[in-house]
mmCIF file of C-alpha atoms in Angstrom:
data_model
loop_
_atom_site.group_PDB
_atom_site.id
_atom_site.type_symbol
_atom_site.label_atom_id
_atom_site.label_comp_id
_atom_site.label_asym_id
_atom_site.label_seq_id
_atom_site.Cartn_x
_atom_site.Cartn_y
_atom_site.Cartn_z
ATOM 1 C CA MET A 1 1.566 4.944 -9.332
ATOM 2 C CA SER A 2 3.656 6.750 -11.850
ATOM 3 C CA ASN A 3 6.746 7.288 -9.703
ATOM 4 C CA THR A 4 6.997 3.704 -8.466
ATOM 5 C CA PRO A 5 10.275 2.169 -9.651
ATOM 6 C CA MET A 6 9.861 -0.847 -11.885
ATOM 7 C CA ALA A 7 10.639 -3.944 -9.870
ATOM 8 C CA ALA A 8 11.255 -7.475 -11.027
ATOM 9 C CA ASN A 9 8.291 -9.126 -9.347
ATOM 10 C CA PRO A 10 4.669 -8.093 -8.729
ATOM 11 C CA LEU A 11 4.958 -8.296 -4.930
ATOM 12 C CA THR A 12 7.906 -5.889 -4.836
ATOM 13 C CA ARG A 13 6.054 -3.521 -7.176
ATOM 14 C CA ALA A 14 2.991 -3.621 -4.902
ATOM 15 C CA VAL A 15 5.095 -2.897 -1.796
ATOM 16 C CA LEU A 16 6.800 0.044 -3.508
ATOM 17 C CA GLU A 17 3.443 1.350 -4.736
ATOM 18 C CA ILE A 18 2.054 1.245 -1.188
ATOM 19 C CA ASP A 19 5.224 2.903 0.135
ATOM 20 C CA GLU A 20 4.831 5.706 -2.412
ATOM 21 C CA TYR A 21 1.158 6.120 -1.505
ATOM 22 C CA ALA A 22 1.995 6.311 2.219
ATOM 23 C CA SER A 23 4.805 8.758 1.473
ATOM 24 C CA GLY A 24 2.343 11.038 -0.275
ATOM 25 C CA LEU A 25 0.248 11.163 2.896
ATOM 26 C CA GLY A 26 3.210 12.386 4.945
ATOM 27 C CA TRP A 27 4.533 11.169 8.267
ATOM 28 C CA ASP A 28 2.766 10.617 11.586
ATOM 29 C CA GLN A 29 0.033 8.542 9.969
ATOM 30 C CA PRO A 30 -1.868 5.589 11.419
ATOM 31 C CA ALA A 31 -1.141 2.051 10.282
ATOM 32 C CA ARG A 32 -2.854 1.111 7.016
ATOM 33 C CA LEU A 33 -3.917 -2.345 5.873
ATOM 34 C CA PHE A 34 -4.234 -3.413 2.232
ATOM 35 C CA ALA A 35 -5.670 -6.446 0.494
ATOM 36 C CA LEU A 36 -3.575 -7.534 -2.491
ATOM 37 C CA VAL A 37 -5.612 -8.894 -5.374
ATOM 38 C CA ASP A 38 -4.545 -10.342 -8.692
ATOM 39 C CA THR A 39 -5.004 -7.496 -11.186
ATOM 40 C CA ALA A 40 -6.042 -9.741 -14.091
ATOM 41 C CA ARG A 41 -8.611 -11.497 -11.905
ATOM 42 C CA LEU A 42 -9.921 -8.139 -10.689
ATOM 43 C CA ARG A 43 -10.379 -6.930 -14.282
ATOM 44 C CA THR A 44 -12.289 -10.102 -15.158
ATOM 45 C CA GLU A 45 -14.429 -10.521 -12.042
ATOM 46 C CA GLU A 46 -14.952 -6.881 -11.039
ATOM 47 C CA PRO A 47 -14.691 -4.764 -14.219
ATOM 48 C CA ALA A 48 -16.509 -1.772 -12.670
ATOM 49 C CA LEU A 49 -14.081 -1.700 -9.720
ATOM 50 C CA ALA A 50 -11.126 -2.128 -12.084
ATOM 51 C CA THR A 51 -12.373 0.865 -14.076
ATOM 52 C CA GLN A 52 -12.868 2.891 -10.888
ATOM 53 C CA LEU A 53 -9.270 2.097 -9.886
ATOM 54 C CA GLY A 54 -7.983 3.065 -13.349
ATOM 55 C CA LEU A 55 -6.832 -0.473 -14.133
ATOM 56 C CA GLU A 56 -8.505 -0.813 -17.517
ATOM 57 C CA VAL A 57 -5.704 1.214 -19.107
ATOM 58 C CA GLU A 58 -2.839 -0.599 -17.386
ATOM 59 C CA PRO A 59 -0.728 -2.324 -20.045
ATOM 60 C CA GLU A 60 0.542 -4.915 -17.597
ATOM 61 C CA ALA A 61 -1.546 -8.098 -17.620
ATOM 62 C CA ALA A 62 0.004 -9.549 -14.469
ATOM 63 C CA GLY A 63 0.449 -7.908 -11.136
ATOM 64 C CA LEU A 64 -1.114 -7.183 -7.795
ATOM 65 C CA THR A 65 -3.474 -4.353 -6.973
ATOM 66 C CA PRO A 66 -3.405 -3.020 -3.409
ATOM 67 C CA ILE A 67 -6.839 -2.108 -2.047
ATOM 68 C CA GLU A 68 -6.829 -0.157 1.206
ATOM 69 C CA GLN A 69 -9.049 -1.597 3.904
ATOM 70 C CA ASP A 70 -11.030 0.126 6.640
ATOM 71 C CA GLU A 71 -9.094 2.013 9.262
ATOM 72 C CA ILE A 72 -7.250 -0.037 11.841
ATOM 73 C CA PRO A 73 -8.633 0.603 15.338
ATOM 74 C CA ALA A 74 -6.235 2.887 17.217
ATOM 75 C CA ASP A 75 -7.380 1.638 20.617
ATOM 76 C CA ARG A 76 -6.349 -1.946 19.977
ATOM 77 C CA PRO A 77 -2.851 -3.484 19.799
ATOM 78 C CA LEU A 78 -1.875 -4.187 16.199
ATOM 79 C CA ASP A 79 -1.034 -7.865 16.800
ATOM 80 C CA GLU A 80 -4.404 -8.398 18.470
ATOM 81 C CA PHE A 81 -6.219 -6.735 15.557
ATOM 82 C CA LEU A 82 -4.336 -8.803 12.968
ATOM 83 C CA GLY A 83 -5.415 -11.950 14.822
ATOM 84 C CA THR A 84 -9.055 -11.149 13.971
ATOM 85 C CA ILE A 85 -8.583 -10.954 10.203
ATOM 86 C CA ALA A 86 -9.762 -13.600 7.761
ATOM 87 C CA TRP A 87 -9.396 -12.925 4.041
ATOM 88 C CA PRO A 88 -11.755 -14.155 1.300
ATOM 89 C CA ASP A 89 -10.340 -16.430 -1.411
ATOM 90 C CA ALA A 90 -10.157 -13.557 -3.924
ATOM 91 C CA VAL A 91 -7.418 -11.917 -1.831
ATOM 92 C CA ALA A 92 -3.987 -13.133 -2.940
ATOM 93 C CA GLY A 93 -2.101 -11.403 -0.142
ATOM 94 C CA CYS A 94 -2.063 -8.480 2.220
ATOM 95 C CA ALA A 95 0.173 -5.600 3.191
ATOM 96 C CA LEU A 96 0.539 -3.272 6.123
ATOM 97 C CA THR A 97 2.291 0.040 6.412
ATOM 98 C CA VAL A 98 3.187 1.262 9.882
ATOM 99 C CA GLU A 99 5.516 3.840 11.404
ATOM 100 C CA ARG A 100 7.784 2.959 14.304
ATOM 101 C CA LEU A 101 10.855 4.152 16.160
ATOM 102 C CA MET A 102 13.926 1.982 15.739
ATOM 103 C CA LEU A 103 17.346 1.887 17.296
ATOM 104 C CA PRO A 104 20.516 0.894 15.468
ATOM 105 C CA PRO A 105 22.064 -2.469 16.407
ATOM 106 C CA SER A 106 24.798 -0.593 18.291
ATOM 107 C CA ALA A 107 22.180 0.554 20.839
ATOM 108 C CA GLU A 108 21.001 -2.978 21.708
ATOM 109 C CA SER A 109 23.475 -3.287 24.570
ATOM 110 C CA GLN A 110 22.114 -0.092 26.123
ATOM 111 C CA VAL A 111 18.512 -1.306 26.482
ATOM 112 C CA PRO A 112 17.605 -1.518 30.186
ATOM 113 C CA GLN A 113 16.440 -4.948 31.303
ATOM 114 C CA GLY A 114 13.021 -5.579 32.807
ATOM 115 C CA LEU A 115 11.166 -2.637 31.273
ATOM 116 C CA GLY A 116 7.501 -3.095 30.457
ATOM 117 C CA GLU A 117 6.239 -2.335 26.951
ATOM 118 C CA LYS A 118 5.224 1.263 27.723
ATOM 119 C CA LYS A 119 8.433 2.104 29.573
ATOM 120 C CA LEU A 120 10.543 0.546 26.833
ATOM 121 C CA ALA A 121 8.687 2.576 24.187
ATOM 122 C CA ALA A 122 9.292 5.745 26.189
ATOM 123 C CA TRP A 123 12.984 4.873 26.584
ATOM 124 C CA VAL A 124 13.348 4.313 22.820
ATOM 125 C CA ALA A 125 11.495 7.577 22.085
ATOM 126 C CA GLU A 126 14.063 9.479 24.172
ATOM 127 C CA HIS A 127 17.156 7.694 22.837
ATOM 128 C CA PRO A 128 19.437 10.067 20.866
ATOM 129 C CA GLU A 129 20.094 7.436 18.145
ATOM 130 C CA ARG A 130 16.421 6.625 17.462
ATOM 131 C CA GLN A 131 15.242 6.604 13.879
ATOM 132 C CA GLU A 132 11.699 7.065 12.651
ATOM 133 C CA VAL A 133 10.905 4.470 10.012
ATOM 134 C CA ARG A 134 7.934 3.597 7.853
ATOM 135 C CA MET A 135 7.690 -0.131 7.229
ATOM 136 C CA THR A 136 5.579 -1.614 4.471
ATOM 137 C CA VAL A 137 5.352 -5.382 4.693
ATOM 138 C CA ALA A 138 3.452 -7.672 2.338
ATOM 139 C CA VAL A 139 2.820 -11.417 2.205
ATOM 140 C CA LEU A 140 1.093 -13.686 -0.266
ATOM 141 C CA ARG A 141 -0.905 -16.818 0.432
ATOM 142 C CA ASP A 142 1.907 -18.881 -1.107
ATOM 143 C CA GLY A 143 4.344 -17.609 1.543
ATOM 144 C CA ALA A 144 6.163 -14.985 -0.556
ATOM 145 C CA ARG A 145 7.170 -11.883 1.417
ATOM 146 C CA GLU A 146 8.477 -8.422 0.683
ATOM 147 C CA SER A 147 9.213 -5.328 2.739
ATOM 148 C CA ALA A 148 10.124 -1.702 2.180
ATOM 149 C CA LEU A 149 11.733 0.520 4.810
ATOM 150 C CA ARG A 150 11.909 4.290 4.577
ATOM 151 C CA LEU A 151 13.717 6.401 7.168
ATOM 152 C CA ARG A 152 12.174 9.765 7.928
ATOM 153 C CA GLU A 153 15.583 11.443 7.733
ATOM 154 C CA LYS A 154 16.142 9.975 4.251
ATOM 155 C CA ASP A 155 12.621 10.420 2.902
ATOM 156 C CA SER A 156 13.244 9.794 -0.778
ATOM 157 C CA PRO A 157 12.078 7.071 -3.201
ATOM 158 C CA THR A 158 15.719 6.349 -4.010
ATOM 159 C CA GLU A 159 16.486 5.672 -0.323
ATOM 160 C CA VAL A 160 13.867 2.941 0.215
ATOM 161 C CA LEU A 161 15.369 -0.367 1.298
ATOM 162 C CA THR A 162 13.559 -3.509 0.088
ATOM 163 C CA GLY A 163 13.905 -7.179 0.907
ATOM 164 C CA PRO A 164 11.868 -10.187 1.998
ATOM 165 C CA ASP A 165 13.253 -10.483 5.541
ATOM 166 C CA LEU A 166 13.537 -6.895 6.791
ATOM 167 C CA VAL A 167 10.628 -7.138 9.260
ATOM 168 C CA PRO A 168 10.173 -10.870 9.913
ATOM 169 C CA GLY A 169 7.875 -10.553 12.932
ATOM 170 C CA LEU A 170 5.375 -8.389 11.090
ATOM 171 C CA ALA A 171 5.554 -10.662 8.043
ATOM 172 C CA GLU A 172 4.748 -13.649 10.284
ATOM 173 C CA ALA A 173 1.773 -11.815 11.785
ATOM 174 C CA LEU A 174 0.444 -10.957 8.318
ATOM 175 C CA ALA A 175 0.993 -14.506 7.058
ATOM 176 C CA ALA A 176 -1.040 -15.795 10.023
ATOM 177 C CA THR A 177 -4.082 -13.915 8.675
ATOM 178 C CA PHE A 178 -4.217 -16.527 5.888
ATOM 179 C CA GLU A 179 -4.054 -19.576 8.168
ATOM 180 C CA ASP A 180 -7.204 -21.592 8.755
#
């Protein structure tokens, strides 16, 4: 993606590329799952696919190529769906982009106790300090992690926060898809 900022490592570049792709689709989108494959390996083992993806002209020899997977079932909880995934050896990692409502840390003390999942979600949706956020989280087989967070109210490529530990629970769930 031409507007993706150059990042120091391939995993961060892949996360920012996926974030830019999701941004281009707009908000209020379903979760999207991506396989991350080694670009050099893809060029060697699947030259037709690499050509189709426009990778034959990429000057960069190293890197990760995100490949979007089939749609995630909307009628199934995300954690349950992730528990059914098994990746082939050619997949170096995976990434997920998902939109959620978040509250700032200052609102934690206001959360009513004993609410079920649906009632808690409704309470958060009505909270005046809620923030809509798009989270893109990626993990590699070797345990490396990266995340990108984009707030709807600051929807700009220069306002994307990145870091390996921004969404640890989702990173753990994605890492579990590589466990035997």
